[in-house]
XYZ file of C-alpha atoms in Angstrom:
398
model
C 77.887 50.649 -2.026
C 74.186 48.905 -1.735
C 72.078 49.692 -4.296
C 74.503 51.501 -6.255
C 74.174 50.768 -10.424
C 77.413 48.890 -11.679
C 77.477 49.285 -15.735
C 74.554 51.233 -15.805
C 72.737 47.904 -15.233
C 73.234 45.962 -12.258
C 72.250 46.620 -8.779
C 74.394 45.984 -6.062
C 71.777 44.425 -3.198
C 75.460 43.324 -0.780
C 78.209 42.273 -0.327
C 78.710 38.143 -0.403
C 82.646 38.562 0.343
C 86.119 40.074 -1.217
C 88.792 38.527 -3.365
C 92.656 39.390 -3.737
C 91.955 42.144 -5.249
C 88.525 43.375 -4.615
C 85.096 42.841 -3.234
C 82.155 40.025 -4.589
C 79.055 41.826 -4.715
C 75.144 39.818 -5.309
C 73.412 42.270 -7.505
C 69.909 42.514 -9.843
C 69.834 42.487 -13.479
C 67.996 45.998 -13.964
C 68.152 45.279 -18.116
C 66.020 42.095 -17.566
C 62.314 42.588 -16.543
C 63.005 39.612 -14.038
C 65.640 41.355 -12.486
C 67.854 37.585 -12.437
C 70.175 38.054 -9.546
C 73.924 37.414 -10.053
C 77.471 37.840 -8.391
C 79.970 40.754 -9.402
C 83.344 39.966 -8.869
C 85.837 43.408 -8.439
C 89.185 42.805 -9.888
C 91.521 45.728 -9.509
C 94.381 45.458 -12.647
C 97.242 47.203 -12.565
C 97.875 49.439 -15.295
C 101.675 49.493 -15.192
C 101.951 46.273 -16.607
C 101.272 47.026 -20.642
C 101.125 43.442 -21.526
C 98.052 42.991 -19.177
C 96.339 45.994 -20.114
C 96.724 45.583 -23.934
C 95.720 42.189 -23.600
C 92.565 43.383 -21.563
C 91.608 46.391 -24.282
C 91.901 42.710 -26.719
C 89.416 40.644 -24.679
C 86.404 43.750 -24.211
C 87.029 44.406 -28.238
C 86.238 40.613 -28.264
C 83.814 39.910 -25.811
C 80.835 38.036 -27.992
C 83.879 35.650 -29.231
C 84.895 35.597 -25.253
C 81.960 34.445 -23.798
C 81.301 31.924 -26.438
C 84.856 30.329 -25.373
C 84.170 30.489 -21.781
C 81.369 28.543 -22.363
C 83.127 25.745 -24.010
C 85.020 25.597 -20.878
C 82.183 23.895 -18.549
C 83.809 25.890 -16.371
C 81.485 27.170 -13.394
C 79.924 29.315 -12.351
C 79.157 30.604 -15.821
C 80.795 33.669 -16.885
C 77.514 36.050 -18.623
C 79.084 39.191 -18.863
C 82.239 41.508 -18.230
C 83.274 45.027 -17.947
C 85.454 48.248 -17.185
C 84.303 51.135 -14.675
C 86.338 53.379 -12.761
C 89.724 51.764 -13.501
C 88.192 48.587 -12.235
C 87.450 45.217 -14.025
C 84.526 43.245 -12.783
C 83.214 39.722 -14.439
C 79.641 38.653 -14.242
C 78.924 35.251 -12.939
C 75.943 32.756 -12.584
C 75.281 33.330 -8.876
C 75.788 30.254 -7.230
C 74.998 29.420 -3.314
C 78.197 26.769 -2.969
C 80.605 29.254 -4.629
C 79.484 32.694 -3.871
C 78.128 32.441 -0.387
C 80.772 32.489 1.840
C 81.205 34.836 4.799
C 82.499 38.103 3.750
C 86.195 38.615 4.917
C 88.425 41.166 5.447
C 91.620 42.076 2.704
C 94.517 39.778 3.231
C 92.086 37.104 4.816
C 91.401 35.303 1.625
C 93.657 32.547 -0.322
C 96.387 33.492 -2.826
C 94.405 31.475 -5.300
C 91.752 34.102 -5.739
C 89.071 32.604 -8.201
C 88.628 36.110 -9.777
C 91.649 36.082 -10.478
C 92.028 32.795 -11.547
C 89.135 33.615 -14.131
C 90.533 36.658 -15.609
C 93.742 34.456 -16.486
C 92.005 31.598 -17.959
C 89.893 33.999 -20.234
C 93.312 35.809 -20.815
C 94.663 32.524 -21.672
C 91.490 31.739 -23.445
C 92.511 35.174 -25.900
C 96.087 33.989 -26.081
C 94.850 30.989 -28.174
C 93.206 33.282 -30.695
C 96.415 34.442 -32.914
C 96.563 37.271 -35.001
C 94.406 36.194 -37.486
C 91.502 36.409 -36.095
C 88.403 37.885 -37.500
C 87.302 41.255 -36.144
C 84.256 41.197 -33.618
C 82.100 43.954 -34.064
C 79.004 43.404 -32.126
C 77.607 45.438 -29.496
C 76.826 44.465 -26.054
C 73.704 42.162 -25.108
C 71.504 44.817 -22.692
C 69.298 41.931 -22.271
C 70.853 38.301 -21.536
C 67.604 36.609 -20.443
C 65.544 33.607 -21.550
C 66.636 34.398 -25.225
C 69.279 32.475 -26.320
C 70.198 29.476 -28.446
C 67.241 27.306 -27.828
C 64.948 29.497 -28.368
C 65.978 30.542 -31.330
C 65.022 28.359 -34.385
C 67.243 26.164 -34.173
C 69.885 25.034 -36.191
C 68.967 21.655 -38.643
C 69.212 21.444 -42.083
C 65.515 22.683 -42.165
C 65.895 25.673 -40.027
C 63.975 28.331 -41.476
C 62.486 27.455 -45.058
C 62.608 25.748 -47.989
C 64.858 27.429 -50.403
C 62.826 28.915 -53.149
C 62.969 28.268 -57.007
C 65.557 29.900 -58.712
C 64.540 32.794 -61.139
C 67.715 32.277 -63.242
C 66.569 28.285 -64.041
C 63.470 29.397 -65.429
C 65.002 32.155 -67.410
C 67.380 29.437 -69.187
C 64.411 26.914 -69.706
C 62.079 29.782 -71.285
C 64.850 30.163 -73.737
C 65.436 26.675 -74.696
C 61.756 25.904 -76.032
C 61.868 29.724 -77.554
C 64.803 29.767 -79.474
C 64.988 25.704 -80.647
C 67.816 23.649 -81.509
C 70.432 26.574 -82.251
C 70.022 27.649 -78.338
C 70.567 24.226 -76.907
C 74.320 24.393 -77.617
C 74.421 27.435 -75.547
C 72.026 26.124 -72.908
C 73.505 22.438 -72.134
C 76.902 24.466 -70.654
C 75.243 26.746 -69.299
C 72.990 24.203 -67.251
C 76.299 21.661 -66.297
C 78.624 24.986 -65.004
C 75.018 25.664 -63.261
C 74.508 21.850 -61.545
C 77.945 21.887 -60.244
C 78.206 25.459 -58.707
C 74.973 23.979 -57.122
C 76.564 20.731 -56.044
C 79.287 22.444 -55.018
C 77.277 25.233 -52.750
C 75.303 22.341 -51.146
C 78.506 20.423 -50.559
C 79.838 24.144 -48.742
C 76.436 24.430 -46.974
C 76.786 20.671 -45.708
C 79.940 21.034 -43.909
C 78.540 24.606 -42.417
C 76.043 22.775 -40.875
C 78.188 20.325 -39.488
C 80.133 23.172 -37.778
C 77.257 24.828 -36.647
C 76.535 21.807 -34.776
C 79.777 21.089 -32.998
C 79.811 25.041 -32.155
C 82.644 26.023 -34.545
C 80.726 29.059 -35.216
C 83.631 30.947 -37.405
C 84.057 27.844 -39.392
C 80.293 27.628 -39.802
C 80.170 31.204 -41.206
C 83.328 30.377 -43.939
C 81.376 27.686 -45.299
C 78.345 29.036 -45.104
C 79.887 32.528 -46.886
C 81.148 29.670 -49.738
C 77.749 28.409 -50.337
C 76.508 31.919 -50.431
C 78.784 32.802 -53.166
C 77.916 30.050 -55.465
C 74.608 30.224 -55.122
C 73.422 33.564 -53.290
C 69.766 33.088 -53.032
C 70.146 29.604 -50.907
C 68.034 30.888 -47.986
C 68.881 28.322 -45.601
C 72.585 29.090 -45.735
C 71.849 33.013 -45.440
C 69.531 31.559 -41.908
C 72.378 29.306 -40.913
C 74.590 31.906 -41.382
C 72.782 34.652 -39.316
C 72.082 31.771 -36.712
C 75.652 31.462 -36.200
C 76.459 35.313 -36.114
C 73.679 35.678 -33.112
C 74.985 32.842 -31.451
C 78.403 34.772 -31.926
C 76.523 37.947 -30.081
C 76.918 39.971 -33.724
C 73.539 40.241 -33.602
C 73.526 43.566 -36.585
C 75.274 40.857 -38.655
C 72.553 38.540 -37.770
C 69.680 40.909 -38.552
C 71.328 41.728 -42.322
C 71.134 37.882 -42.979
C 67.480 37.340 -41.783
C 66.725 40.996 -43.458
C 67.832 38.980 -46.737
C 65.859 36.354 -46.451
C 62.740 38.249 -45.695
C 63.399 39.791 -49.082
C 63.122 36.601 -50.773
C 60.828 34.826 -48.306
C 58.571 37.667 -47.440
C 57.040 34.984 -45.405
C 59.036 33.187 -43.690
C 57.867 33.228 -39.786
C 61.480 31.660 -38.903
C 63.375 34.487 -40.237
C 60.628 37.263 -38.941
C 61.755 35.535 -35.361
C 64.935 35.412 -35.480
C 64.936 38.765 -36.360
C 62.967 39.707 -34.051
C 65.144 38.021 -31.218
C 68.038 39.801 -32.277
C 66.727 43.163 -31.826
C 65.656 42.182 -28.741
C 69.127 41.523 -27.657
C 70.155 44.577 -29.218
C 67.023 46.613 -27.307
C 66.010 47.542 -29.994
C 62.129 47.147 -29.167
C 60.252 48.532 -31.385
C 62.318 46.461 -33.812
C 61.256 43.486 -32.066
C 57.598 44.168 -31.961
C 57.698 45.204 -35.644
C 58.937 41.816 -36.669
C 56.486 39.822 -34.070
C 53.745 41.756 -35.133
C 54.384 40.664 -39.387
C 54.936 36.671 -37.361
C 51.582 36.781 -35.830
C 49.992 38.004 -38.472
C 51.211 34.712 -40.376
C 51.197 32.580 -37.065
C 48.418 33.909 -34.834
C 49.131 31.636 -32.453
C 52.363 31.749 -31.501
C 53.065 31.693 -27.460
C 56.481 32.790 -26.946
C 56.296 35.913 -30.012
C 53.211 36.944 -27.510
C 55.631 36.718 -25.043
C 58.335 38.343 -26.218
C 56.671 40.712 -27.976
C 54.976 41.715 -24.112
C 58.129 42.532 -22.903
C 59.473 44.660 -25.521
C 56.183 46.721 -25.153
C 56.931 46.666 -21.110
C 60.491 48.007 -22.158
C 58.901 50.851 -24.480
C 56.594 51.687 -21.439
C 53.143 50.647 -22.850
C 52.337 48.441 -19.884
C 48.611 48.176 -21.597
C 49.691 46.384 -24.529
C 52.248 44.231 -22.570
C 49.482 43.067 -20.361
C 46.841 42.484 -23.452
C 50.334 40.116 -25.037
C 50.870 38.720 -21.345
C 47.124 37.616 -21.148
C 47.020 35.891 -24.347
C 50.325 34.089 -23.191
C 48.282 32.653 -20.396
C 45.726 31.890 -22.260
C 47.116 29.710 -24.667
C 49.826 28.072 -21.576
C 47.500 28.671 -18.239
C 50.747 27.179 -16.519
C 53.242 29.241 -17.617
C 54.853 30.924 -14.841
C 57.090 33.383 -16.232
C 53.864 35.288 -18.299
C 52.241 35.745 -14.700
C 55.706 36.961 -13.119
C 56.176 39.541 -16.447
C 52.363 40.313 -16.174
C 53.213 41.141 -12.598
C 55.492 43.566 -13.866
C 53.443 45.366 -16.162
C 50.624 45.377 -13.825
C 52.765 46.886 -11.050
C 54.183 49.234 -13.468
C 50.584 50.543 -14.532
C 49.834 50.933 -10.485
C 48.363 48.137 -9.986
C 50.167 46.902 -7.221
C 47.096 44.757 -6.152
C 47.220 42.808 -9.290
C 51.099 42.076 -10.177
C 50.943 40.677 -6.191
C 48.461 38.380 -7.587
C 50.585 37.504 -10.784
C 53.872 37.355 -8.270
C 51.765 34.812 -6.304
C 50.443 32.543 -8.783
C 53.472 32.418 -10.376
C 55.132 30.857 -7.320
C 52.295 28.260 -6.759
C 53.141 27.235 -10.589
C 56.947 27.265 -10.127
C 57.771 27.503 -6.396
C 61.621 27.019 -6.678
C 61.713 30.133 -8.785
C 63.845 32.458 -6.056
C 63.109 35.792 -9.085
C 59.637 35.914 -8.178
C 60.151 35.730 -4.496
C 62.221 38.858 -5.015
C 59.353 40.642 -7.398
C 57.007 39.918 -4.946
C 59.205 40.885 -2.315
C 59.584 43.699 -3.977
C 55.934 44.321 -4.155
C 55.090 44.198 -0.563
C 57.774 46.503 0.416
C 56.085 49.093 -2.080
C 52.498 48.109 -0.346
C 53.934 48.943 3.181
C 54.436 44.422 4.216
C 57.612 45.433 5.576
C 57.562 41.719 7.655
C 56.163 39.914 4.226
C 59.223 41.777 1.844
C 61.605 39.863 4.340
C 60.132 36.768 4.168
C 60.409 36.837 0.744
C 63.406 38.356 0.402
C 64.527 35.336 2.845
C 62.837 32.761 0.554
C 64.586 34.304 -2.831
C-alpha cells in the first residue's frame, strides 16, 4: 500500500492507524509542487443501503458547496478534499500530529465512535440542510489546493478590482440633448429619471451583495450581485464580486466568464487579469495562468506573487528554465521569502541540478525552519544524491 497513488494524486508514504471501517493513511500532495502532506481516511460504505448511497452520489455532485460548509463548521482537522475509488470513500484532512498520530491498531481495536465516520455523517447532515432547491454546482475539481485561496485573491471590498467605467449609454443621451434642443428634452428628462433609479436601485442590489460576500453567504452574494447585473450590466465591480464569490464557491469556469467580462470592458484591469489567472490555476489550466500573468506584468512589472505563481505554472508545463528565471526574480524583490527558494528547489532539481535545489531546500529552512515540506523536499533530495543517513534525518525532522 506505500507509495501507492490514491485519486491519481496523493501518495500514500504509511499507515498512521485504521478506523471502523478502514485504514488512516499520511500521504503527499503530488498536484502541489510542495508536495503538503496530509491524512487519508478509508471509509468503506455499504451500498445496500440506497438512502446512503444516493445521498453520497448528492454530496460528490456538490463538493465545492461541501467544502465551503465544512468550513463554516470550525470543525478540525479541516476537511480539503473527498473522493470515490474502488468502491471506497476516503476524505482528505489537514494532517494533524494530536489527531492523526496515534499507534496504528488492529480492526475491532478502535472505538465505536469512529471520527471518519463521524465526519461523513456530519457532512451528510451538512447536505441534508440543503433542500431541494438548491442551485446546481457545476465546477470541477481543484487539482491544486495550495497557497491559492481566498486571501490571496483580491479581496473582496467595495473597491475590489476597479473603478466602474463611464457609461457609453449616458453620453449617448447627453449628445442628443444639446443636438436636438428643446423638442428632445421631453424625451430625455424620462429617459434620464427611469435611468437614475435602475442605477440606485443596482447599487442598492450590489450593496447588500457585498454585505453577503462578507459574512460568507456566497449564494446570496451571487443573487444580488446577478440583480445589480441586470439593471445595470456594465457595473464591473459587481461582475468582480460576483466571480469572487463563484471561485470562492470552487466554480472557478464561472469565475473565469465574470473576470473574462470585465477584461472586455477594463482591458486593463490587473485585478481581474489575477483573478483570472488564479482560477486557471486551480483549474490547471497553466498556460491559462501564465497567459493572464504575463498581460499583469506587463501592466504591473513588479508584482511578487504573479512572478510566483506564474513560476509554478511554468514548473507544471515542464519549462523548469523559465520557472527558475520567475523564481529568481521572486527572490529578488522578497530575499526572505522561503517558499520561492523551496519552489526554485524544485525546478532546479527538476532541470538536474540536484546540487542547487539542495541549496534552495536549505536556505529555505534557515528562513522558515518550522516548515516540515521542505524537510521532506530536501529529504527527498538527499535520498536521490545517495545521503541515505541525511534523507532520514530529514525525513525525521518533517
Amino acid at each position: 500500500m506505500i507509495e501507492r497513488i490514491l485519486n491519481n494524486r496523493y501518495r500514500v508514504i504509511r499507515i498512521l492507524g485504521a478506523g471502523n471501517s478502514g485504514l488512516i493513511y499520511l500521504a503527499a500532495d503530488t498536484k502541489d509542487p510542495h508536495f503538503p502532506v496530509c491524512a487519508i481516511r478509508e471509509l468503506k460504505i455499504t451500498h445496500q443501503n440506497y438512502d446512503v448511497v444516493t445521498r453520497l452520489e448528492f454530496l460528490l455532485a456538490h463538493k465545492p458547496e461541501t467544502l465551503l460548509r465544512l468550513t463554516k463548521t470550525d470543525s478540525d482537522p479541516q476537511v480539503l478534499n473527498f473522493f470515490v475509488e474502488e468502491r471506497k470513500f476516503y476524505l482528505v484532512e489537514d494532517y494533524s500530529t494530536t489527531v492523526h498520530s496515534s499507534p496504528c491498531k488492529k480492526f475491532g481495536q478502535v472505538s465505536v465512535a469512529d471520527p471518519g465516520m463521524l465526519r461523513f455523517q456530519e457532512m451528510l447532515a451538512l447536505l441534508g440542510s440543503t433542500g431541494e432547491g438548491d442551485r446546481e454546482v457545476s465546477s470541477p475539481e481543484a487539482i491544486v489546493p495550495s497557497s491559492v485561496k481566498n486571501t490571496e485573491k483580491f479581496t473582496n471590498s467595495v473597491e475590489i478590482i476597479s473603478k466602474p467605467s463611464q457609461k457609453p449609454g449616458a453620453r449617448r443621451i447627453l449628445g442628443l440633448i444639446l443636438a436636438g434642443g428643446v423638442a428632445l428634452i421631453a424625451i430625455a428628462i424620462p429617459i434620464l429619471i427611469t435611468q437614475s433609479r435602475y442605477q440606485q436601485e443596482a447599487q442598492a442590489f450590489y450593496n447588500r451583495g457585498i454585505a453577503k460576500l462578507k459574512s460568507q453567504d456566497l449564494p446570496g452574494a451571487i443573487g444580488e450581485f446577478n440583480q445589480s447585473i441586470r439593471l445595470n450590466p456594465r457595473n464591473t465591480l459587481a461582475l468582480g464580486n460576483r466571480g469572487n464569490a463563484h471561485f470562492d464557491l470552487g466554480e472557478y469556469k464561472i469565475a473565469i466568464e465574470d473576470y473574462s467580462k470585465m477584461i472586455e470592458m477594463e482591458p486593463n484591469n490587473i485585478g481581474a487579469y489575477y483573478n483570472r489567472g488564479l482560477a486557471r490555476y486551480e483549474l490547471g489550466d497553466w498556460q491559462g495562468t501564465v497567459e493572464d500573468l504575463n498581460q499583469l506584468l506587463r501592466l504591473q512589472p513588479e508584482d511578487r506573487d504573479a512572478y510566483y505563481k506564474r513560476g509554478i505554472a511554468y514548473y507544471q508545463l515542464g519549462n523548469y528554465k523559465l520557472a527558475i528565471a520567475d523564481l529568481d526574480r521572486v527572490i529578488k524583490l522578497d530575499p526572505n521569502y522561503s517558499k520561492a527558494y523551496a519552489s526554485r528547489g524544485l525546478a532546479r532539481s527538476a532541470a538536474g541540478d540536484f546540487q542547487g535545489g539542495m541549496a534552495d531546500y536549505t536556505k529555505a529552512i534557515e528562513l522558515d525552519p518550522e516548515d516540515g515540506q521542505d524537510y521532506y523536499r530536501r529529504g527527498r533530495g538527499r535520498f536521490s544524491l545517495g545521503d541515505y543517513s541525511g534523507s532520514v534525518e530529514d525525513y525525521d525532522r518533517a
